[in-house]
Coordinates of C-alpha atoms and ligand atoms in Angstrom, one line a residue:
M58 CA 30.7 12.1 19.4
A59 CA 28.5 11.8 16.3
T60 CA 25.0 13.1 16.6
I61 CA 21.7 11.4 15.5
N62 CA 18.7 12.5 13.5
D63 CA 16.6 13.5 16.5
N64 CA 13.4 13.2 14.5
Y65 CA 13.7 9.4 15.0
L66 CA 13.2 10.0 18.8
K67 CA 9.7 11.4 18.0
L68 CA 8.6 8.1 16.5
K69 CA 6.6 5.7 18.5
A70 CA 8.8 2.9 19.8
G71 CA 8.3 0.3 17.0
Y72 CA 6.9 0.2 13.6
L73 CA 3.4 -1.3 13.8
F74 CA 4.0 -4.7 12.2
P75 CA 7.3 -5.6 14.0
E76 CA 5.5 -4.5 17.2
I77 CA 2.7 -7.0 16.5
A78 CA 5.2 -9.7 15.6
R79 CA 7.0 -9.0 18.9
R80 CA 3.8 -9.5 20.9
V81 CA 2.8 -12.6 18.9
N82 CA 6.2 -14.2 19.3
A83 CA 6.1 -13.6 23.1
F84 CA 2.7 -15.2 23.2
A85 CA 3.8 -18.2 21.0
E86 CA 6.9 -18.7 23.2
A87 CA 4.8 -18.8 26.3
N88 CA 2.1 -21.0 24.7
P89 CA 4.0 -23.4 22.5
D90 CA 1.0 -25.6 21.8
A91 CA -1.2 -22.7 20.6
K92 CA -1.8 -22.8 16.8
V93 CA -1.6 -19.1 16.0
I94 CA -3.2 -17.9 12.8
R95 CA -1.8 -14.7 11.5
L96 CA -4.3 -12.4 9.7
G97 CA -2.4 -9.3 10.8
I98 CA 0.2 -8.0 8.3
G99 CA -1.0 -8.1 4.7
D100 CA 1.5 -10.7 3.5
V101 CA 0.6 -13.1 0.8
T102 CA 0.6 -16.8 1.4
E103 CA -0.1 -18.4 -2.0
P104 CA 2.8 -19.5 -4.3
L105 CA 4.1 -17.3 -7.1
P106 CA 2.3 -17.7 -10.5
Q107 CA 3.8 -20.4 -12.7
A108 CA 4.3 -17.8 -15.5
C109 CA 6.5 -15.7 -13.2
R110 CA 8.5 -18.7 -11.9
T111 CA 9.1 -20.0 -15.5
A112 CA 10.3 -16.5 -16.6
M113 CA 12.6 -16.2 -13.5
I114 CA 14.1 -19.6 -14.1
G115 CA 14.8 -18.6 -17.7
A116 CA 16.4 -15.4 -16.5
V117 CA 18.6 -17.3 -14.0
E118 CA 19.9 -19.5 -16.9
E119 CA 20.6 -16.3 -18.9
M120 CA 22.7 -15.1 -16.0
G121 CA 24.7 -18.3 -16.2
D122 CA 25.8 -17.7 -19.8
R123 CA 28.4 -15.1 -20.8
A124 CA 26.4 -14.2 -23.9
T125 CA 23.2 -13.3 -22.0
F126 CA 24.6 -12.3 -18.6
K127 CA 23.5 -9.0 -17.2
G128 CA 25.3 -6.6 -15.0
Y129 CA 23.8 -3.3 -13.8
G130 CA 20.5 -2.6 -15.4
P131 CA 18.9 0.8 -16.0
E132 CA 18.0 2.4 -12.6
Q133 CA 14.5 3.2 -14.0
G134 CA 13.9 -0.5 -14.9
Y135 CA 14.2 -2.4 -18.2
V136 CA 12.4 -0.8 -21.0
W137 CA 10.6 -4.1 -22.0
L138 CA 9.0 -4.1 -18.5
R139 CA 8.1 -0.4 -18.5
E140 CA 6.5 -0.7 -21.9
K141 CA 4.3 -3.5 -20.8
I142 CA 3.3 -1.7 -17.6
A143 CA 2.4 1.4 -19.6
A144 CA 0.4 -0.5 -22.1
H145 CA -1.5 -2.9 -19.8
D146 CA -2.0 -0.9 -16.6
F147 CA -2.5 2.5 -18.1
Q148 CA -3.0 2.9 -21.9
A149 CA -5.5 0.0 -22.0
R150 CA -7.6 1.9 -19.5
G151 CA -7.4 5.1 -21.5
C152 CA -4.7 6.7 -19.3
E153 CA -2.1 8.7 -21.2
I154 CA 1.0 7.3 -19.5
D155 CA 4.3 6.7 -21.3
K156 CA 6.9 4.1 -20.5
S157 CA 9.4 6.9 -19.7
E158 CA 7.1 8.0 -16.8
I159 CA 7.4 4.6 -15.1
F160 CA 10.1 3.9 -12.6
V161 CA 10.5 0.3 -11.6
S162 CA 11.5 -0.2 -7.9
D163 CA 11.6 -2.7 -5.2
A164 CA 8.6 -1.4 -3.2
S165 CA 5.8 1.0 -2.9
K166 CA 6.6 1.2 0.8
C167 CA 10.1 2.5 0.0
D168 CA 8.9 4.8 -2.8
T169 CA 6.2 6.5 -0.7
G170 CA 9.0 7.3 1.8
N171 CA 11.7 8.1 -0.7
I172 CA 9.5 10.5 -2.7
L173 CA 9.9 13.0 0.1
D174 CA 13.6 13.5 -1.1
I175 CA 12.4 15.6 -4.0
F176 CA 10.0 17.9 -2.1
G177 CA 10.7 20.9 0.1
D178 CA 10.4 20.9 3.9
D179 CA 7.9 23.7 3.9
N180 CA 5.0 21.8 2.4
T181 CA 1.7 21.3 4.3
I182 CA 1.0 17.6 4.3
A183 CA -2.3 15.8 4.7
V184 CA -2.9 12.2 5.6
T185 CA -6.1 10.4 6.3
D186 CA -6.7 9.0 9.8
P187 CA -6.4 6.0 10.0
V188 CA -3.6 5.6 7.4
Y189 CA -0.8 3.3 6.3
P190 CA 1.8 4.2 9.0
V191 CA 4.7 4.6 6.5
Y192 CA 3.3 7.9 5.2
V193 CA 3.4 9.4 8.6
D194 CA 6.6 7.9 10.0
T195 CA 8.6 8.9 6.9
N196 CA 7.5 12.5 7.3
V197 CA 8.5 12.4 11.0
M198 CA 11.9 10.9 10.1
V199 CA 12.8 13.7 7.7
G200 CA 11.6 16.4 10.2
H201 CA 8.3 17.5 8.6
T202 CA 6.5 17.3 12.0
G203 CA 6.7 18.4 15.5
P204 CA 6.2 16.0 18.5
V205 CA 3.4 13.5 18.9
N206 CA 0.5 14.2 21.2
E207 CA -1.1 11.7 23.6
K208 CA -3.6 10.6 20.8
G209 CA -0.7 9.7 18.5
E210 CA -1.1 12.7 16.2
F211 CA 2.1 14.5 15.0
E212 CA 2.1 18.3 15.2
G213 CA 2.3 19.9 11.8
L214 CA 0.4 17.2 9.8
V215 CA -3.2 17.7 8.7
Y216 CA -5.2 14.7 9.6
L217 CA -8.3 13.9 7.6
P218 CA -10.5 11.5 9.6
I219 CA -12.0 8.6 7.7
T220 CA -15.0 7.1 9.5
A221 CA -18.1 5.0 9.0
E222 CA -20.0 8.4 8.6
N223 CA -18.0 9.4 5.5
N224 CA -17.7 5.9 4.2
F225 CA -14.0 5.9 5.1
T226 CA -13.4 8.5 2.4
A227 CA -11.9 11.8 3.7
E228 CA -13.7 15.1 3.2
I229 CA -11.9 17.4 0.8
P230 CA -10.1 19.9 3.2
A231 CA -11.3 23.4 3.5
Q232 CA -7.7 24.6 3.9
K233 CA -4.9 24.4 1.3
V234 CA -2.5 21.5 1.6
D235 CA 0.5 20.9 -0.6
L236 CA 0.9 17.1 -0.5
I237 CA -1.9 14.6 0.1
Y238 CA -1.6 10.9 0.6
L239 CA -4.5 8.9 -0.7
C240 CA -4.7 5.1 -0.8
F241 CA -7.4 3.2 -2.8
P242 CA -8.5 0.5 -2.4
N243 CA -7.7 1.6 1.1
N244 CA -5.3 0.2 3.5
P245 CA -6.5 -0.3 6.3
T246 CA -10.3 0.2 5.9
G247 CA -10.8 -1.6 2.5
A248 CA -12.8 1.4 1.3
I249 CA -12.9 2.3 -2.4
A250 CA -12.9 5.6 -4.3
T251 CA -15.5 6.3 -6.9
R252 CA -14.6 8.2 -10.1
E253 CA -16.5 11.3 -8.8
Y254 CA -14.7 11.2 -5.5
L255 CA -11.2 11.0 -7.2
K256 CA -12.3 13.8 -9.6
A257 CA -13.1 16.0 -6.5
W258 CA -9.5 15.5 -5.3
V259 CA -8.0 16.1 -8.7
D260 CA -10.0 19.3 -9.0
Y261 CA -8.9 20.3 -5.5
A262 CA -5.2 19.5 -6.2
R263 CA -5.2 21.5 -9.5
A264 CA -6.9 24.5 -7.9
H265 CA -4.3 24.6 -5.1
N266 CA -1.3 23.4 -7.0
S267 CA -1.1 20.4 -4.7
I268 CA 0.4 17.0 -5.4
I269 CA -1.5 13.8 -4.7
F270 CA 0.5 10.7 -3.7
F271 CA -1.9 8.0 -4.9
D272 CA -1.1 4.6 -3.5
A273 CA -2.8 2.0 -5.7
A274 CA -1.0 -1.1 -4.4
Y275 CA -4.3 -2.9 -4.1
E276 CA -5.9 -1.9 -7.4
A277 CA -5.9 -5.5 -8.7
F278 CA -8.6 -6.3 -6.1
I279 CA -11.1 -4.0 -7.8
I280 CA -13.8 -6.1 -9.4
D281 CA -16.5 -3.5 -9.8
P282 CA -16.1 -2.2 -13.3
D283 CA -17.1 1.4 -12.3
I284 CA -14.3 1.9 -9.9
P285 CA -11.1 3.5 -11.3
H286 CA -7.9 1.5 -10.9
S287 CA -5.6 4.4 -11.5
I288 CA -5.9 8.1 -10.6
Y289 CA -4.8 8.8 -14.3
E290 CA -8.3 7.6 -15.3
I291 CA -9.4 11.1 -14.0
E292 CA -8.9 14.0 -16.4
G293 CA -6.2 16.4 -15.1
A294 CA -4.4 13.9 -12.9
R295 CA -1.3 14.1 -15.0
E296 CA -0.9 17.6 -13.7
C297 CA -1.3 16.7 -10.0
A298 CA -0.6 13.1 -9.1
I299 CA 2.1 10.5 -8.6
E300 CA 1.0 6.9 -8.4
F301 CA 2.5 4.0 -6.6
R302 CA 1.9 0.4 -7.7
S303 CA 3.2 -2.9 -6.7
F304 CA 3.5 -6.6 -7.8
S305 CA 3.4 -7.6 -4.1
K306 CA -0.3 -8.1 -3.7
N307 CA -1.4 -9.1 -7.2
A308 CA 1.3 -11.5 -8.1
G309 CA 2.5 -12.5 -4.7
F310 CA 5.8 -10.6 -4.9
T311 CA 6.1 -9.6 -1.2
G312 CA 9.2 -11.7 -0.9
T313 CA 10.3 -11.3 -4.5
R314 CA 10.2 -7.5 -4.5
C315 CA 9.0 -5.5 -7.5
A316 CA 6.9 -2.3 -7.7
F317 CA 6.8 0.9 -9.7
T318 CA 6.0 4.6 -9.4
V319 CA 4.5 6.8 -12.1
V320 CA 5.8 10.3 -12.3
P321 CA 4.2 12.1 -15.3
N322 CA 6.5 14.5 -17.1
T323 CA 3.8 17.1 -16.9
L324 CA 4.0 17.3 -13.1
M325 CA 5.6 20.5 -11.8
A326 CA 6.4 22.0 -8.4
K327 CA 8.1 25.3 -7.3
A328 CA 11.7 25.9 -6.6
A329 CA 12.8 28.4 -3.9
D330 CA 13.5 31.0 -6.6
G331 CA 9.8 30.7 -7.8
S332 CA 10.6 28.8 -11.0
D333 CA 8.6 25.7 -12.0
V334 CA 10.5 22.4 -12.0
E335 CA 9.6 19.0 -13.5
L336 CA 9.3 16.5 -10.8
W337 CA 10.1 13.7 -13.3
K338 CA 13.6 15.1 -13.7
L339 CA 14.2 15.2 -9.9
W340 CA 12.9 11.7 -9.3
N341 CA 15.0 10.4 -12.2
R342 CA 18.0 12.1 -10.7
R343 CA 17.2 10.7 -7.3
Q344 CA 16.7 7.2 -8.5
S345 CA 19.9 7.2 -10.7
T346 CA 21.9 8.4 -7.7
K347 CA 20.4 6.4 -4.8
F348 CA 19.1 3.2 -6.5
N349 CA 20.6 0.6 -8.7
G350 CA 17.4 -1.0 -10.0
V351 CA 15.5 -4.2 -9.4
P352 CA 17.3 -7.5 -10.2
Y353 CA 17.0 -8.6 -13.9
I354 CA 15.6 -11.9 -12.8
V355 CA 12.8 -10.3 -10.8
Q356 CA 11.9 -7.9 -13.6
R357 CA 11.6 -10.9 -15.9
G358 CA 9.2 -12.4 -13.4
A359 CA 7.2 -9.2 -13.2
E360 CA 7.1 -9.0 -17.0
A361 CA 5.5 -12.4 -17.1
V362 CA 2.5 -11.0 -15.2
Y363 CA 1.5 -9.4 -18.5
T364 CA 1.4 -12.6 -20.5
D365 CA -2.0 -14.2 -21.1
E366 CA -1.0 -17.1 -18.8
G367 CA 0.3 -14.6 -16.1
Q368 CA -2.9 -12.6 -16.3
A369 CA -5.1 -15.6 -15.8
Q370 CA -2.9 -16.8 -12.9
V371 CA -3.0 -13.4 -11.2
K372 CA -6.7 -13.2 -11.6
A373 CA -7.1 -16.6 -9.9
L374 CA -4.9 -15.4 -7.0
I375 CA -7.0 -12.3 -6.6
S376 CA -10.3 -14.3 -6.7
F377 CA -8.9 -16.6 -4.1
Y378 CA -8.1 -13.8 -1.6
L379 CA -11.3 -12.0 -2.4
E380 CA -13.2 -15.2 -1.5
N381 CA -11.3 -15.3 1.8
A382 CA -12.4 -11.7 2.4
K383 CA -16.0 -12.7 1.6
I384 CA -15.8 -15.5 4.2
I385 CA -14.4 -13.1 6.8
R386 CA -17.1 -10.6 6.1
E387 CA -20.0 -13.1 6.2
Q388 CA -18.8 -15.0 9.2
L389 CA -18.1 -11.9 11.3
T390 CA -21.4 -10.3 10.3
A391 CA -23.3 -13.5 11.2
A392 CA -21.5 -13.3 14.6
G393 CA -23.0 -9.9 15.2
L394 CA -19.9 -7.8 14.4
K395 CA -20.0 -4.7 12.2
V396 CA -17.7 -5.0 9.3
Y397 CA -16.6 -2.7 6.4
G398 CA -14.4 -3.2 3.3
G399 CA -13.3 -6.5 2.0
V400 CA -15.3 -6.3 -1.3
N401 CA -13.0 -4.7 -3.8
A402 CA -10.1 -5.0 -1.3
P403 CA -8.2 -7.6 0.7
Y404 CA -8.8 -5.9 4.1
V405 CA -11.8 -6.2 6.3
W406 CA -12.3 -3.4 8.9
V407 CA -14.1 -4.5 11.9
K408 CA -15.7 -2.5 14.7
T409 CA -14.5 -4.0 18.0
P410 CA -17.3 -5.5 20.1
N411 CA -18.5 -4.2 23.4
G412 CA -16.6 -0.9 23.1
L413 CA -13.2 -2.7 23.5
S414 CA -10.1 -0.7 22.5
S415 CA -8.3 -1.9 19.5
W416 CA -5.3 -3.3 21.5
D417 CA -7.6 -4.9 24.1
F418 CA -9.4 -6.7 21.2
F419 CA -6.0 -7.7 19.7
D420 CA -5.0 -9.2 23.1
K421 CA -8.3 -10.9 23.6
L422 CA -8.3 -12.4 20.1
L423 CA -4.8 -13.6 20.5
H424 CA -5.3 -15.2 23.9
A425 CA -8.9 -16.6 23.4
A426 CA -8.8 -17.5 19.7
N427 CA -5.1 -17.5 18.9
V428 CA -5.8 -15.3 16.0
V429 CA -3.7 -12.2 15.1
G430 CA -5.2 -9.1 13.4
T431 CA -4.0 -5.5 13.4
P432 CA -5.3 -3.0 15.9
G433 CA -7.0 -0.1 14.2
S434 CA -5.4 2.4 16.5
G435 CA -2.0 1.4 15.1
F436 CA -3.1 3.2 11.9
G437 CA -4.0 6.4 13.7
A438 CA -6.1 7.9 16.4
A439 CA -9.4 7.6 14.4
G440 CA -8.7 3.9 14.0
E441 CA -9.3 3.4 17.7
G442 CA -12.2 1.0 18.3
Y443 CA -11.5 -0.8 15.0
F444 CA -9.5 -3.8 14.0
R445 CA -8.2 -4.9 10.6
I446 CA -8.4 -8.5 9.4
S447 CA -6.3 -9.4 6.3
A448 CA -7.6 -11.9 3.8
F449 CA -4.1 -13.0 2.8
N450 CA -3.9 -16.5 4.1
S451 CA -4.8 -20.1 3.1
R452 CA -8.5 -21.0 3.0
E453 CA -8.0 -23.5 5.7
N454 CA -6.6 -20.9 8.1
V455 CA -9.2 -18.3 7.2
E456 CA -12.0 -20.8 7.9
E457 CA -10.5 -22.0 11.1
A458 CA -9.8 -18.4 12.3
M459 CA -13.4 -17.4 11.6
K460 CA -14.7 -20.5 13.4
R461 CA -12.6 -19.6 16.5
I462 CA -13.6 -15.9 16.4
T463 CA -17.3 -16.5 16.0
E464 CA -17.3 -19.1 18.8
K465 CA -15.5 -16.7 21.2
F466 CA -16.9 -13.4 20.2
K467 CA -20.5 -13.9 19.1
V468 CA -22.3 -10.8 20.2
Ligands
MLT256 C1 0.0 -4.1 5.6 O1 -0.3 -5.1 6.3 O2 -0.5 -3.0 5.8 C2 0.9 -4.3 4.4 O3 1.6 -5.5 4.5 C3 1.8 -3.2 4.4 C4 2.8 -3.3 3.3 O4 2.6 -3.8 2.2 O5 3.9 -2.8 3.6

């Protein structure tokens, strides 16, 4: 009989969001009249920008004409999209990133997992706690960890707690770690990283020859001009960081699928024989072998984000969700709850009232207010006692959800 990858057996039963969906569906089935409002998974609700739709319709028509039809595209993404990304997202901010260092993909979620393909199994890996669960689960899947303990921590990972005491920004570790996952604006806490804080990480990584995996999927929500959008705004980051970006949350592409990963050609890591190897070459090799690129039509849609019209429409979407976040923050604060994040980020991180556990609060909120959020403990042991509320929803739903929560949970 064939055997399995036993590492999968170490994982908790279900990935967090499908598990929430399972519980919510069971509730909805048992309570068909309940009007459930979902502020759990960070999935966008507002329509795609007109500029992206027009570009995609044009691309569909091109596919219908032999003269402009496209078959396989470059695995790295079309050069016209990579050029625009490099110019707008990086060079315009003073970051020295070339189009050849950009790899267009279908998701940051996939890339943050797939990136492990090009790294050895002997690296020491640090994650924050709480953390986006994909970073942990993908390391478990490839065998980088031992079993999980009763708190939900996997043996072999270095957990860096992020708490209210450290403003949800991890202390720089005293020990040497080889790979570090950072996410700013942070999922799940909504915390941001200052320039000084990122510089401390870049200095650490350069001193220890570590690589930072910088997940900037939510950078578009940064409105404070002093907060960096990219780790490459920090000097030296080209020598120690890979950055993950997405069109999901800025342009509403969660169902359309387009993202990109930046691997500078100056980034090196060690081979078993002690030689230095360019990570860019390995990632390029990996992508050309295991990936066939993002559909032409979708890349044309993503390209339209960089037109003047696209930029204005994306800005309007971001403002809309940030206003939702403000409403959530203000209403929950007025109800006596302690809230964090939600200013330069679409997530509000709430301390559960009366010492309730994260899942108990989830159940209470679902049953009493028919509102869905995400239990903080689902993001790691240190998330226990917290709850994440996503600002991705219609204004009407956010206002209604806040009304219900404040009525039921005023403390
Ligand atoms: C979340 O809710 O944390 C996000 O939707 C995760 C993701 O983008 O995969």
